Short mmCIF file of C-alpha atoms in Angstrom, two decimals:
data_model
loop_
_atom_site.label_atom_id
_atom_site.label_comp_id
_atom_site.label_asym_id
_atom_site.label_seq_id
_atom_site.Cartn_x
_atom_site.Cartn_y
_atom_site.Cartn_z
CA MET A 1 0.13 -0.08 -0.16
CA ARG A 2 1.24 3.31 -0.98
CA SER A 3 2.44 5.68 1.83
CA LEU A 4 0.70 8.99 2.55
CA PRO A 5 2.52 12.22 2.35
CA LEU A 6 3.07 14.57 4.87
CA PRO A 7 -0.13 16.06 6.81
CA VAL A 8 0.14 19.43 4.66
CA THR A 9 -0.15 17.51 1.22
CA LEU A 10 -2.51 15.15 2.61
CA THR A 11 -4.95 17.83 3.42
CA VAL A 12 -4.85 19.36 0.01
CA ARG A 13 -5.32 15.94 -1.54
CA LEU A 14 -8.28 14.88 0.48
CA LEU A 15 -10.21 18.06 0.18
CA PRO A 16 -12.21 16.70 -2.67
CA VAL A 17 -13.52 13.98 -0.47
CA ALA A 18 -16.15 15.97 1.11
CA VAL A 19 -17.31 17.33 -2.07
CA LEU A 20 -17.77 14.07 -3.49
CA ALA A 21 -19.50 12.81 -0.55
CA CYS A 22 -22.05 15.83 -0.71
CA VAL A 23 -22.75 15.10 -4.29
CA GLY A 24 -23.32 11.60 -3.91
CA TRP A 25 -25.24 12.35 -0.58
CA ALA A 26 -27.42 14.59 -2.53
CA TRP A 27 -27.86 12.39 -5.38
CA SER A 28 -29.47 9.85 -2.88
CA THR A 29 -31.26 11.86 -0.35
CA GLY A 30 -33.07 14.50 -3.28
CA PRO A 31 -35.62 11.83 -4.21
CA MET A 32 -35.76 10.57 -0.81
CA ALA A 33 -36.70 13.95 0.77
CA GLU A 34 -39.52 14.52 -1.66
CA PRO A 35 -42.62 15.55 0.21
CA ALA A 36 -45.17 13.11 1.24
CA ALA A 37 -47.92 14.97 -0.78
CA LYS A 38 -46.30 13.62 -3.74
CA ASP A 39 -47.27 10.03 -2.68
CA LYS A 40 -50.72 11.41 -2.05
CA ASN A 41 -51.04 12.53 -5.84
CA ASP A 42 -49.70 8.99 -6.81
CA ALA A 43 -52.85 7.86 -4.93
CA ALA A 44 -55.34 10.23 -6.46
CA ALA A 45 -53.75 9.61 -9.93
CA PRO A 46 -55.80 6.34 -10.81
CA SER A 47 -59.30 7.88 -10.40
CA SER A 48 -58.13 10.77 -12.67
CA SER A 49 -58.08 8.12 -15.53
CA PRO A 50 -61.43 7.15 -16.60
CA SER A 51 -60.28 4.44 -18.84
CA SER A 52 -58.53 2.86 -15.98
CA PRO A 53 -60.56 3.07 -12.85
CA SER A 54 -59.39 0.37 -10.98
CA ALA A 55 -56.36 -1.55 -12.51
CA SER A 56 -53.91 0.85 -11.15
CA VAL A 57 -54.94 0.55 -7.62
CA ALA A 58 -55.24 -3.19 -7.82
CA ALA A 59 -51.80 -4.29 -9.08
CA LYS A 60 -49.22 -3.27 -6.25
CA THR A 61 -46.79 -6.05 -5.67
CA TYR A 62 -45.09 -4.64 -2.85
CA ALA A 63 -46.16 -2.89 0.55
CA LYS A 64 -43.12 -1.49 1.86
CA PRO A 65 -39.19 -1.30 0.83
CA PRO A 66 -36.64 -3.56 2.47
CA ALA A 67 -34.18 -2.79 4.92
CA PRO A 68 -31.89 -0.95 2.64
CA CYS A 69 -28.58 -1.04 4.25
CA GLY A 70 -29.34 -5.12 4.39
CA SER A 71 -30.10 -5.16 0.83
CA VAL A 72 -26.46 -5.36 -0.69
CA ALA A 73 -24.60 -8.32 0.28
CA SER A 74 -21.56 -7.66 2.54
CA LYS A 75 -18.96 -9.06 -0.33
CA THR A 76 -20.49 -6.80 -2.80
CA VAL A 77 -19.76 -3.88 -0.46
CA THR A 78 -16.51 -5.09 0.28
CA SER A 79 -15.72 -5.57 -3.37
CA LEU A 80 -16.92 -2.18 -4.47
CA VAL A 81 -16.01 0.20 -1.72
CA PRO A 82 -12.85 -0.93 -0.19
CA GLY A 83 -12.59 -0.03 3.33
CA ALA A 84 -16.10 0.89 3.82
CA LYS A 85 -18.11 -0.53 6.90
CA THR A 86 -20.52 -2.91 5.58
CA ALA A 87 -23.10 -2.27 7.77
CA GLY A 88 -23.67 1.31 5.76
CA LYS A 89 -25.29 4.60 6.75
CA GLU A 90 -29.08 4.51 6.41
CA LEU A 91 -30.42 7.80 4.69
CA SER A 92 -32.78 10.10 6.29
CA ALA A 93 -36.25 9.85 4.94
CA THR A 94 -39.89 11.38 5.29
CA ASP A 95 -41.67 8.69 5.36
CA GLU A 96 -39.99 4.99 5.56
CA SER A 97 -42.92 2.98 4.44
CA VAL A 98 -42.47 4.67 0.99
CA ARG A 99 -38.55 5.62 0.75
CA ARG A 100 -35.58 4.16 2.46
CA GLY A 101 -31.87 4.26 1.14
CA CYS A 102 -28.61 3.53 2.60
CA SER A 103 -25.03 4.70 1.31
CA TRP A 104 -21.38 3.22 1.74
CA SER A 105 -17.93 5.45 1.08
CA ALA A 106 -14.51 4.88 1.90
CA LEU A 107 -11.11 6.35 0.91
CA LYS A 108 -8.33 3.62 0.55
CA GLY A 109 -5.28 5.28 -0.35
CA TYR A 110 -6.06 7.70 -2.94
CA ASP A 111 -8.91 5.57 -4.34
CA TYR A 112 -12.27 6.81 -3.22
CA ARG A 113 -15.63 4.93 -3.83
CA TRP A 114 -18.91 5.79 -2.91
CA LEU A 115 -22.23 3.38 -3.28
CA ASP A 116 -25.76 4.29 -2.32
CA VAL A 117 -29.10 2.42 -2.82
CA SER A 118 -32.66 3.73 -2.34
CA PHE A 119 -35.98 2.31 -2.72
CA GLU A 120 -39.37 4.03 -3.60
CA VAL A 121 -42.72 2.65 -3.16
CA LYS A 122 -45.37 3.82 -5.64
CA ASN A 123 -49.16 3.22 -4.92
CA SER A 124 -49.44 0.70 -7.92
CA ASP A 125 -47.32 -1.40 -10.40
CA ALA A 126 -48.81 0.93 -13.29
CA LEU A 127 -47.66 4.41 -11.53
CA ALA A 128 -44.06 2.78 -10.88
CA LYS A 129 -43.88 2.11 -14.73
CA GLN A 130 -45.21 5.60 -15.56
CA SER A 131 -42.44 7.19 -13.46
CA PHE A 132 -39.91 4.90 -14.60
CA GLU A 133 -40.82 5.90 -18.10
CA GLU A 134 -41.01 9.54 -17.61
CA GLY A 135 -37.44 9.45 -16.05
CA ASP A 136 -35.97 7.50 -19.33
CA GLY A 137 -34.43 9.32 -22.37
CA ALA A 138 -31.86 11.13 -20.70
CA PRO A 139 -28.06 11.20 -22.45
CA ARG A 140 -25.99 8.22 -22.32
CA THR A 141 -28.97 5.98 -21.02
CA SER A 142 -29.03 2.35 -21.96
CA ALA A 143 -31.41 -0.56 -21.18
CA LEU A 144 -30.42 -3.21 -18.95
CA LYS A 145 -31.53 -6.56 -19.43
CA GLY A 146 -32.21 -9.13 -16.50
CA LEU A 147 -32.90 -6.78 -13.84
CA GLY A 148 -36.54 -6.60 -12.40
CA ASP A 149 -39.49 -5.76 -15.04
CA GLU A 150 -37.42 -3.02 -16.68
CA ALA A 151 -34.10 -1.31 -16.01
CA ARG A 152 -31.39 1.23 -17.55
CA VAL A 153 -27.92 2.61 -16.79
CA THR A 154 -26.31 5.95 -17.14
CA SER A 155 -22.73 6.66 -16.86
CA GLU A 156 -21.15 10.18 -16.89
CA LEU A 157 -17.57 11.43 -16.38
CA THR A 158 -17.08 14.73 -14.55
CA THR A 159 -14.20 16.94 -14.16
CA LYS A 160 -13.67 19.68 -11.47
CA ASP A 161 -10.68 21.19 -10.22
CA LYS A 162 -8.64 18.76 -12.81
CA GLN A 163 -10.16 15.73 -10.57
CA ASP A 164 -12.22 13.30 -12.67
CA THR A 165 -14.86 11.45 -11.14
CA ARG A 166 -16.94 8.85 -12.97
CA GLU A 167 -20.56 7.78 -12.11
CA SER A 168 -22.85 5.16 -12.80
CA VAL A 169 -26.78 5.15 -12.03
CA VAL A 170 -28.79 1.69 -12.65
CA THR A 171 -32.53 2.20 -12.14
CA VAL A 172 -34.64 -0.64 -11.98
CA ARG A 173 -38.50 -0.92 -11.61
CA LYS A 174 -39.91 -4.35 -10.06
CA GLY A 175 -43.81 -3.87 -9.57
CA ASN A 176 -44.52 -1.07 -7.67
CA ILE A 177 -40.89 -0.24 -6.45
CA LEU A 178 -38.18 1.88 -7.97
CA VAL A 179 -34.58 1.01 -6.95
CA THR A 180 -31.91 3.24 -7.81
CA VAL A 181 -28.39 2.32 -7.35
CA THR A 182 -25.71 5.16 -7.80
CA TYR A 183 -21.75 4.29 -7.75
CA ASN A 184 -19.05 6.47 -8.14
CA GLY A 185 -15.01 6.95 -7.86
CA SER A 186 -11.89 9.02 -8.10
CA ASP A 187 -8.32 8.39 -8.09
CA PHE A 188 -6.69 11.50 -5.97
CA GLU A 189 -3.21 10.41 -6.84
CA SER A 190 -3.79 10.26 -10.78
CA LYS A 191 -6.74 12.84 -10.86
CA GLY A 192 -8.33 10.23 -12.92
CA ALA A 193 -11.35 7.90 -12.11
CA PRO A 194 -12.47 4.12 -12.71
CA SER A 195 -13.22 3.01 -15.91
CA ASN A 196 -16.68 3.34 -17.72
CA GLU A 197 -16.74 -0.53 -17.52
CA THR A 198 -15.73 -0.82 -13.70
CA VAL A 199 -18.52 1.82 -12.67
CA ILE A 200 -21.32 0.26 -14.82
CA LYS A 201 -20.41 -3.28 -13.91
CA GLY A 202 -20.22 -2.50 -9.95
CA ALA A 203 -23.73 -0.39 -10.09
CA ARG A 204 -25.18 -3.35 -11.83
CA LYS A 205 -23.85 -5.85 -9.26
CA ALA A 206 -25.20 -3.92 -6.24
CA ALA A 207 -28.84 -3.36 -8.13
CA GLY A 208 -28.80 -7.05 -8.58
CA ASP A 209 -28.54 -7.70 -4.88
CA ALA A 210 -30.99 -4.95 -3.94
CA VAL A 211 -33.65 -6.32 -6.38
CA GLY A 212 -33.06 -9.82 -4.76
CA ALA A 213 -33.78 -8.22 -1.44
CA LEU A 214 -37.53 -7.24 -2.54
CA THR A 215 -38.47 -10.90 -2.07
CA SER A 216 -38.94 -10.28 1.47
CA ALA A 217 -40.58 -7.05 1.29
CA GLY A 218 -43.96 -8.14 -0.34
#
């Protein structure tokens, strides 16, 4: 393992960590902090469609989200976020029966990694499908097969203060639950970032674990 420089140099090197953590946290907690009123609107949505008066209300696969910090296997966390505590940190939510999430982050040497997973329960499978479709079509979005009922992935490289960060986001719909996994990382020594393949593969692996955890949430 590489030795760290003197404290002054280390401080300068690690300043981006707090910024990256905030970015990752905001990404996950943004949707989780949506007001409960949105879910009330979801509940009212079916009655506004005369063509389907009860179908969207009747089909509701899951009643609540699973415990988020237990949704990703410990070996997956260890592999994707070396040095992180496998227990994770649960994200705050306005209503845990509707939204729950967990995050893991760590700096090992000069390599920083962040992983988070969130679950959002809609009032019907149809409403979840509608929400999933509304979020599709973003740049660099690709469909993913073999995850839930439908899934997609995005990947993006950003640069700030000459430091690269690469992030992949996998969104999965399974019944009436939307699962979102965010995985990103940076190398503060080279100023580079993990490869596109690395972040996509990592996000997909975590998403597979999270979707598998839904079997206990029905």
